[in-house]
Coordinates of C-alpha atoms and ligand atoms in Angstrom, one line a residue:
M1 CA 228.4 135.2 -101.2
S2 CA 228.5 138.4 -103.6
L3 CA 226.9 138.2 -106.8
D4 CA 230.2 138.3 -108.7
Q5 CA 231.3 135.0 -106.6
Q6 CA 228.0 133.5 -107.6
I7 CA 228.2 133.9 -111.6
D8 CA 232.4 132.9 -111.4
A9 CA 231.1 129.7 -108.8
L10 CA 228.5 129.0 -112.1
R11 CA 231.2 129.5 -115.0
T12 CA 233.6 127.1 -113.6
E13 CA 231.1 124.9 -112.6
F14 CA 229.2 124.7 -115.8
T15 CA 232.0 125.6 -118.2
A16 CA 233.7 122.7 -116.6
A17 CA 230.8 120.6 -117.1
I18 CA 229.6 121.5 -120.7
A19 CA 233.6 120.2 -121.3
N20 CA 233.2 117.4 -119.9
A21 CA 229.8 116.3 -121.6
G22 CA 230.3 113.1 -123.7
D23 CA 227.6 113.0 -125.7
E24 CA 224.5 114.9 -126.7
A25 CA 222.4 113.7 -124.3
G26 CA 225.4 114.4 -121.2
L27 CA 225.1 118.1 -122.8
D28 CA 221.6 118.7 -122.8
T29 CA 221.4 117.6 -119.2
V30 CA 223.9 120.8 -118.5
R31 CA 222.1 123.1 -120.6
V32 CA 218.4 122.3 -118.7
A33 CA 220.7 122.6 -115.1
A34 CA 221.8 125.8 -116.0
L35 CA 219.8 127.5 -118.6
G36 CA 216.6 125.3 -117.8
K37 CA 213.4 127.1 -116.3
K38 CA 214.5 126.0 -113.1
G39 CA 218.0 125.9 -114.0
S40 CA 220.5 128.0 -111.8
V41 CA 221.6 130.8 -114.1
S42 CA 217.6 131.1 -115.0
A43 CA 217.6 131.7 -110.8
L44 CA 219.3 134.0 -110.9
L45 CA 218.4 136.1 -113.5
A46 CA 214.8 135.2 -111.9
S47 CA 216.0 137.5 -108.7
L48 CA 216.6 140.3 -111.0
G49 CA 213.5 141.0 -110.2
S50 CA 213.5 141.6 -106.2
M51 CA 216.5 143.7 -106.8
A52 CA 216.6 147.6 -106.3
P53 CA 216.5 149.7 -109.6
E54 CA 220.8 150.4 -108.6
E55 CA 221.0 147.3 -108.6
R56 CA 219.3 145.5 -111.1
K57 CA 221.7 147.9 -113.8
S58 CA 225.2 146.5 -113.1
A59 CA 224.2 143.0 -112.0
G60 CA 221.8 142.8 -115.7
P61 CA 224.3 142.7 -118.3
A62 CA 226.6 140.4 -115.5
I63 CA 223.6 137.7 -115.0
N64 CA 222.8 137.3 -118.7
G65 CA 226.7 138.0 -119.7
L66 CA 227.0 134.4 -118.2
K67 CA 224.1 133.1 -119.7
N68 CA 225.4 134.2 -123.7
E69 CA 228.8 132.7 -122.7
L70 CA 227.4 129.2 -121.3
A71 CA 225.0 129.2 -124.3
S72 CA 227.6 129.8 -127.3
L73 CA 229.6 127.0 -124.9
I74 CA 226.8 124.9 -125.4
E75 CA 226.4 125.9 -129.2
A76 CA 230.0 125.1 -129.5
R77 CA 230.6 121.7 -127.0
S78 CA 227.3 120.2 -129.3
D79 CA 228.8 120.8 -133.1
V80 CA 232.3 119.2 -131.4
L81 CA 229.6 116.3 -130.1
K82 CA 228.3 115.9 -133.6
S83 CA 230.7 116.0 -135.3
A84 CA 232.6 113.1 -133.1
A85 CA 229.1 111.2 -133.2
L86 CA 229.0 111.2 -137.2
N87 CA 233.0 110.3 -137.7
A88 CA 232.3 107.5 -135.1
R89 CA 229.0 106.0 -137.6
L90 CA 231.2 106.7 -140.5
A91 CA 233.8 104.4 -139.2
A92 CA 231.6 101.7 -137.6
E93 CA 229.4 101.9 -140.5
T94 CA 230.6 99.5 -143.7
L95 CA 228.0 99.1 -146.7
D96 CA 229.9 96.3 -149.9
I97 CA 228.3 97.8 -152.4
T98 CA 229.4 94.6 -154.5
L99 CA 226.7 92.7 -152.9
P100 CA 224.0 92.2 -155.4
L101 CA 221.0 94.0 -155.2
Q102 CA 217.4 92.2 -153.6
P103 CA 215.4 92.0 -156.0
A104 CA 211.4 94.4 -155.0
P105 CA 208.7 92.3 -154.4
T106 CA 207.4 94.2 -157.6
A107 CA 210.3 92.4 -159.2
R108 CA 210.3 88.9 -158.0
G109 CA 206.1 88.7 -158.2
R110 CA 204.8 86.9 -161.5
I111 CA 202.0 87.1 -163.4
H112 CA 200.0 84.1 -164.5
P113 CA 200.3 83.3 -168.2
I114 CA 196.4 83.5 -167.9
S115 CA 195.7 86.6 -166.4
Q116 CA 198.3 88.4 -169.1
T117 CA 196.8 86.4 -172.0
I118 CA 192.9 87.8 -170.7
D119 CA 194.7 91.1 -170.5
E120 CA 196.2 90.4 -174.5
I121 CA 192.9 90.0 -175.7
T122 CA 190.9 92.9 -173.5
A123 CA 193.3 95.4 -174.7
I124 CA 192.3 94.2 -178.2
F125 CA 189.3 93.8 -178.0
S126 CA 189.4 97.6 -176.6
D127 CA 191.2 99.5 -178.9
M128 CA 188.5 97.9 -181.4
G129 CA 185.7 99.4 -179.2
F130 CA 184.8 96.5 -177.7
S131 CA 183.4 96.7 -173.4
I132 CA 184.0 93.5 -171.0
A133 CA 181.5 92.2 -169.1
E134 CA 181.4 89.3 -166.7
G135 CA 178.7 86.7 -165.8
P136 CA 179.0 84.3 -162.7
D137 CA 180.4 81.0 -162.4
I138 CA 178.0 79.2 -161.3
E139 CA 174.8 79.6 -163.7
T140 CA 171.1 78.9 -164.1
D141 CA 170.5 75.3 -165.9
Y142 CA 168.2 78.4 -167.7
Y143 CA 171.1 80.8 -169.1
N144 CA 173.8 78.1 -169.5
F145 CA 171.6 76.3 -171.7
T146 CA 167.8 77.0 -172.4
A147 CA 168.5 80.7 -172.9
L148 CA 170.6 79.9 -175.5
N149 CA 168.6 77.2 -177.4
F150 CA 169.3 74.0 -175.9
P151 CA 166.0 72.3 -176.1
E152 CA 165.2 69.8 -172.8
G153 CA 166.6 66.6 -173.2
H154 CA 169.2 67.9 -176.0
P155 CA 172.3 66.1 -176.2
A156 CA 174.1 68.7 -176.3
R157 CA 173.8 69.0 -172.8
E158 CA 175.4 66.4 -172.2
M159 CA 178.5 66.6 -174.7
H160 CA 179.2 69.7 -172.8
D161 CA 179.8 67.0 -169.6
T162 CA 178.2 69.3 -167.4
F163 CA 179.0 69.9 -163.9
F164 CA 175.2 69.4 -162.6
M165 CA 173.9 71.3 -158.9
K166 CA 172.1 70.3 -156.3
T167 CA 168.7 71.5 -156.7
G168 CA 168.3 74.5 -154.2
A169 CA 164.9 75.1 -152.4
D170 CA 164.7 78.2 -154.5
G171 CA 163.7 75.1 -156.7
V172 CA 166.5 76.5 -159.8
K173 CA 168.2 74.3 -161.3
K174 CA 172.0 75.1 -161.6
V175 CA 175.4 74.4 -163.4
L176 CA 179.2 75.4 -163.0
R177 CA 178.9 77.1 -166.1
T178 CA 180.2 75.0 -169.5
H179 CA 181.1 78.2 -171.3
T180 CA 180.9 81.8 -171.1
S181 CA 178.1 82.3 -174.1
P182 CA 175.3 82.2 -170.8
V183 CA 177.0 85.7 -170.3
Q184 CA 175.0 86.7 -174.1
V185 CA 172.2 86.4 -172.8
R186 CA 172.7 88.3 -169.7
V187 CA 174.0 91.4 -171.6
M188 CA 171.6 91.3 -174.4
Q189 CA 168.8 91.6 -171.4
K190 CA 166.8 94.4 -170.8
T191 CA 165.6 92.8 -167.3
N192 CA 169.3 92.5 -166.3
E193 CA 169.2 95.9 -165.0
K194 CA 171.9 95.6 -162.4
P195 CA 175.1 94.1 -162.6
A196 CA 174.9 90.5 -160.5
A197 CA 177.0 91.2 -157.4
G198 CA 180.6 91.2 -158.0
Y199 CA 179.9 90.9 -161.4
M200 CA 180.5 93.2 -164.6
T201 CA 177.2 92.6 -166.6
P202 CA 175.7 95.4 -167.6
A203 CA 172.3 95.4 -169.6
M204 CA 173.8 97.2 -173.0
D205 CA 171.1 98.9 -175.6
P206 CA 171.9 97.9 -179.3
P207 CA 174.7 98.4 -180.5
I208 CA 176.1 95.8 -178.1
R209 CA 180.0 95.1 -178.7
V210 CA 181.0 93.0 -175.6
V211 CA 184.1 90.1 -174.8
I212 CA 183.1 88.2 -172.0
P213 CA 186.3 86.5 -170.3
G214 CA 185.8 84.0 -167.5
R215 CA 186.2 80.5 -165.6
T216 CA 184.6 77.3 -166.8
Y217 CA 183.5 73.8 -166.1
R218 CA 183.9 70.6 -167.5
N219 CA 183.9 67.3 -166.1
D220 CA 187.3 66.7 -168.2
S221 CA 190.7 66.0 -167.8
D222 CA 194.1 64.6 -170.1
Q223 CA 197.2 66.6 -171.2
T224 CA 194.7 69.6 -172.8
H225 CA 191.4 69.7 -170.6
T226 CA 191.3 70.4 -167.1
P227 CA 187.7 70.6 -165.1
M228 CA 188.3 74.1 -164.9
F229 CA 189.7 76.4 -167.6
H230 CA 189.0 79.3 -169.3
Q231 CA 187.0 81.3 -172.5
V232 CA 186.6 84.3 -173.9
E233 CA 183.2 85.2 -175.6
G234 CA 182.5 87.3 -178.5
L235 CA 179.4 89.1 -179.2
V236 CA 177.7 91.8 -181.3
I237 CA 174.7 92.8 -182.0
D238 CA 172.8 96.0 -183.9
K239 CA 170.7 96.0 -187.0
T240 CA 173.4 95.2 -189.9
S241 CA 176.2 93.1 -188.3
H242 CA 176.8 90.5 -190.6
I243 CA 179.9 87.4 -191.2
G244 CA 182.4 89.7 -193.7
Q245 CA 182.8 91.5 -190.0
L246 CA 182.9 88.7 -187.6
R247 CA 185.8 87.2 -190.3
W248 CA 187.4 90.8 -190.1
V249 CA 186.9 91.0 -186.2
L250 CA 188.4 87.5 -185.7
E251 CA 191.7 88.3 -188.3
E252 CA 192.1 91.5 -186.8
F253 CA 192.1 89.8 -183.4
L254 CA 194.2 86.5 -184.2
K255 CA 197.4 88.6 -186.1
A256 CA 197.4 91.3 -182.9
F257 CA 197.1 88.6 -180.4
F258 CA 200.4 86.0 -181.9
E259 CA 201.8 90.0 -183.4
V260 CA 202.1 88.3 -186.9
P261 CA 201.7 90.8 -189.8
N262 CA 199.5 87.6 -191.6
V263 CA 197.2 85.1 -190.7
T264 CA 194.6 82.3 -192.9
L265 CA 191.6 81.5 -191.4
R266 CA 189.7 78.4 -192.8
F267 CA 186.0 78.3 -191.8
R268 CA 183.9 75.1 -191.5
P269 CA 180.5 74.6 -191.2
S270 CA 179.6 73.0 -187.6
F271 CA 176.8 72.9 -185.3
F272 CA 176.1 74.9 -181.4
P273 CA 172.5 75.2 -180.9
F274 CA 172.7 79.4 -180.2
T275 CA 174.1 80.0 -183.3
E276 CA 172.8 79.6 -187.1
P277 CA 174.6 79.5 -189.5
S278 CA 177.3 77.8 -186.9
M279 CA 181.1 77.8 -187.8
E280 CA 184.4 76.4 -186.9
V281 CA 187.6 78.5 -187.6
D282 CA 191.1 77.1 -188.0
V283 CA 194.0 79.4 -188.7
Q284 CA 196.7 78.4 -190.7
C285 CA 200.0 77.7 -189.1
D286 CA 203.6 75.3 -189.2
R287 CA 203.7 72.6 -186.9
S288 CA 207.0 71.2 -188.9
G289 CA 209.8 72.5 -185.5
A290 CA 209.7 72.7 -182.1
E291 CA 206.8 74.5 -181.7
V292 CA 203.6 76.2 -183.8
K293 CA 203.7 78.7 -185.7
I294 CA 200.8 80.9 -186.6
G295 CA 200.6 82.7 -189.8
E296 CA 202.7 80.3 -192.1
G297 CA 202.9 76.9 -193.0
S298 CA 200.3 74.7 -193.9
D299 CA 199.3 73.0 -191.5
W300 CA 195.3 73.9 -189.7
L301 CA 194.8 74.3 -186.2
E302 CA 191.1 74.6 -185.3
I303 CA 191.0 78.0 -182.8
L304 CA 187.7 78.6 -182.4
G305 CA 183.7 78.3 -182.7
C306 CA 181.5 81.2 -184.1
G307 CA 178.0 81.8 -186.0
M308 CA 175.2 84.7 -186.0
V309 CA 173.6 84.5 -183.2
H310 CA 170.2 82.3 -183.8
T311 CA 167.4 84.2 -183.6
N312 CA 165.6 82.8 -180.7
V313 CA 168.7 83.6 -178.4
I314 CA 168.3 86.9 -179.3
A315 CA 164.2 86.5 -178.3
N316 CA 164.9 85.0 -175.1
A317 CA 167.2 87.9 -174.0
G318 CA 164.1 90.3 -175.1
L319 CA 165.4 91.5 -178.2
D320 CA 163.1 91.7 -181.5
P321 CA 165.2 89.3 -184.0
D322 CA 163.1 90.9 -186.6
I323 CA 165.2 94.5 -185.8
Y324 CA 168.1 93.2 -184.4
Q325 CA 170.9 90.6 -185.7
G326 CA 174.8 90.2 -184.7
F327 CA 177.7 87.6 -184.4
A328 CA 179.3 85.6 -181.6
F329 CA 182.4 83.6 -180.8
G330 CA 183.8 81.4 -178.1
V331 CA 187.7 80.9 -177.8
G332 CA 189.7 78.8 -175.4
I333 CA 192.0 81.1 -173.5
D334 CA 193.8 78.4 -171.9
R335 CA 194.5 77.2 -175.0
L336 CA 196.0 80.5 -177.1
A337 CA 198.3 80.8 -174.2
M338 CA 200.0 77.8 -174.7
L339 CA 199.9 78.5 -178.1
K340 CA 201.9 81.6 -178.1
Y341 CA 204.0 80.5 -175.2
G342 CA 204.5 77.6 -176.3
M343 CA 203.6 75.3 -172.9
P344 CA 203.0 71.8 -173.4
D345 CA 200.9 70.8 -170.8
L346 CA 197.7 72.4 -169.5
R347 CA 197.8 71.1 -166.2
A348 CA 200.6 73.0 -165.1
F349 CA 199.1 75.9 -165.6
F350 CA 196.9 75.2 -162.2
D351 CA 199.8 73.1 -160.7
A352 CA 200.5 76.4 -158.3
D353 CA 204.5 75.3 -159.1
Q354 CA 206.9 78.3 -157.8
R355 CA 209.4 76.9 -160.5
W356 CA 207.1 77.2 -163.6
L357 CA 205.5 80.6 -162.4
D358 CA 209.1 82.0 -162.5
H359 CA 210.0 80.8 -165.8
Y360 CA 206.5 80.8 -167.3
G361 CA 204.8 84.3 -165.8
F362 CA 205.3 87.7 -166.6
R363 CA 206.3 91.4 -165.0
P364 CA 203.6 92.9 -162.6
L365 CA 204.4 96.3 -164.4
D366 CA 205.0 95.3 -167.4
L367 CA 201.4 95.8 -168.5
P368 CA 200.5 95.1 -172.4
T369 CA 199.6 97.7 -174.3
L370 CA 198.6 97.6 -178.2
F371 CA 201.3 100.3 -178.8
G372 CA 203.8 99.3 -176.1
G373 CA 203.8 96.1 -177.1
L374 CA 201.5 93.1 -176.0
S375 CA 203.9 90.5 -174.6
S376 CA 206.8 92.3 -174.6
Ligands
DAH1 N1 180.6 78.0 -176.1 C1 180.8 77.0 -176.9 C2 181.9 76.2 -176.6 O1 181.7 76.5 -175.5 C3 181.8 77.6 -178.0 C4 180.9 78.8 -179.3 C5 181.0 78.6 -180.7 C6 180.6 80.2 -178.5 C7 179.9 79.6 -181.0 C8 179.8 81.0 -179.5 C9 179.6 80.5 -180.5 O2 179.8 82.3 -179.1 O3 179.1 81.6 -181.9 O4 181.9 74.9 -177.1

C-alpha cells in the first residue's frame, strides 16, 4: 500500500471512529489509538526516520497534516460531547429551592447555661483586670480546710457536708473540694510555682487579682442543691486593698452580669474561718412577679459571701500579713444562672435533657463580651 493510501485509510477509519465516539472516555480511546505513543499515526510518523530525504519531504507534511486534522476533529467532538453531557445532567438533576435548609452543626449545637454564665463572669472580671485561675476538684484536706484557717475538728468542716475520700498510701487526706476557696491559697503560695497538671493555677506575686471558677461538691440534693455545683472565687491581694474596693468590684460585677444600670447591695456580718471580717451580701430585687428582677423592688436576695482575707490564710500561703492584705468573695454560679435566665430547678442543669438544652442553651458562636453584649 502506498503512503497516500495508508494515510487515506487511517483518515477514513479514525474520522468515523471519532464521529461514533459516544462519550469522553470512548473518544479518548480513539485518540490513544491514533495519536498516542503507540498509535497508528504516531507509528507512521516514526517511519519518517527511515525514509530517503526526498521521500521525507512530501511524506512529512502529509502525515503531520493527518495528525493535525485528527487532533482538531477530536477536539471538536470533545466539545460536542461535553456540552451534551452537561445538558443531560442539567435535565436530570433538579434542586427544590423551596426545601428548608439543614442547619449546620455550629447552628444546631448549644452551649450549656453554666458554661455561658462562666464565660460571662470571666469576661466581666477580665475587663476589670483580673486573671483566671483554676485548681483541682480532688483537693487535699489541707488546702480545702486547714490552710483556710478551719481548725482540726472545727464544726465548719462538718457543715460543708464534705465528701471525704479514703486516705491514700501517701497518707494525704483528700476530699472533693467543698468550695473554690482552696485555690486562693494555691494562687498566693510561692512554692506552687508550676501549675498543677491540667489546671491553670499560676503562682502569682502580689498584687494578685484573680477569679477562680470551678466545680465544687457537697453531699446535698434538693430543688436548689445538687451534689456537684459551681462557684467562682475572687481574690485581690496587695498592700492596701480594702472593703470599699470590694464593694465597688461586687457592684460593678453584678450590674454587668444582670445587665442592669443599678444594683443596691446590703452587707450583713457573717462568719467564714478564712475571712475577718466576714460578710454575706444581699442584692435588692423584686419578687412580686413570676421571675426575680434584680436592681428594683423591695426584697433582698442573698447572693454571695465575702470578706477581708484572714491574716492566718495569708501567712499559711507564705505571704507576710504585716505587708499584704486583701479581700475575697465566693459566688454560686448555678444560682446566678438560675436568677438571670429564670430556670426554676437546679437539678435540670445536670440531667443532660436535649429538650432543656435546646430551650435554655446558647448559640456556640455568640461569645459573651462586654462590648458585644453578654447574653444577646
Ligand atoms: N467558700 C465559701 C463557701 O463556699 C464562700 C466564700 C465566702 C468565699 C467568703 C469567699 C469568702 O472567698 O470570702 O461557702
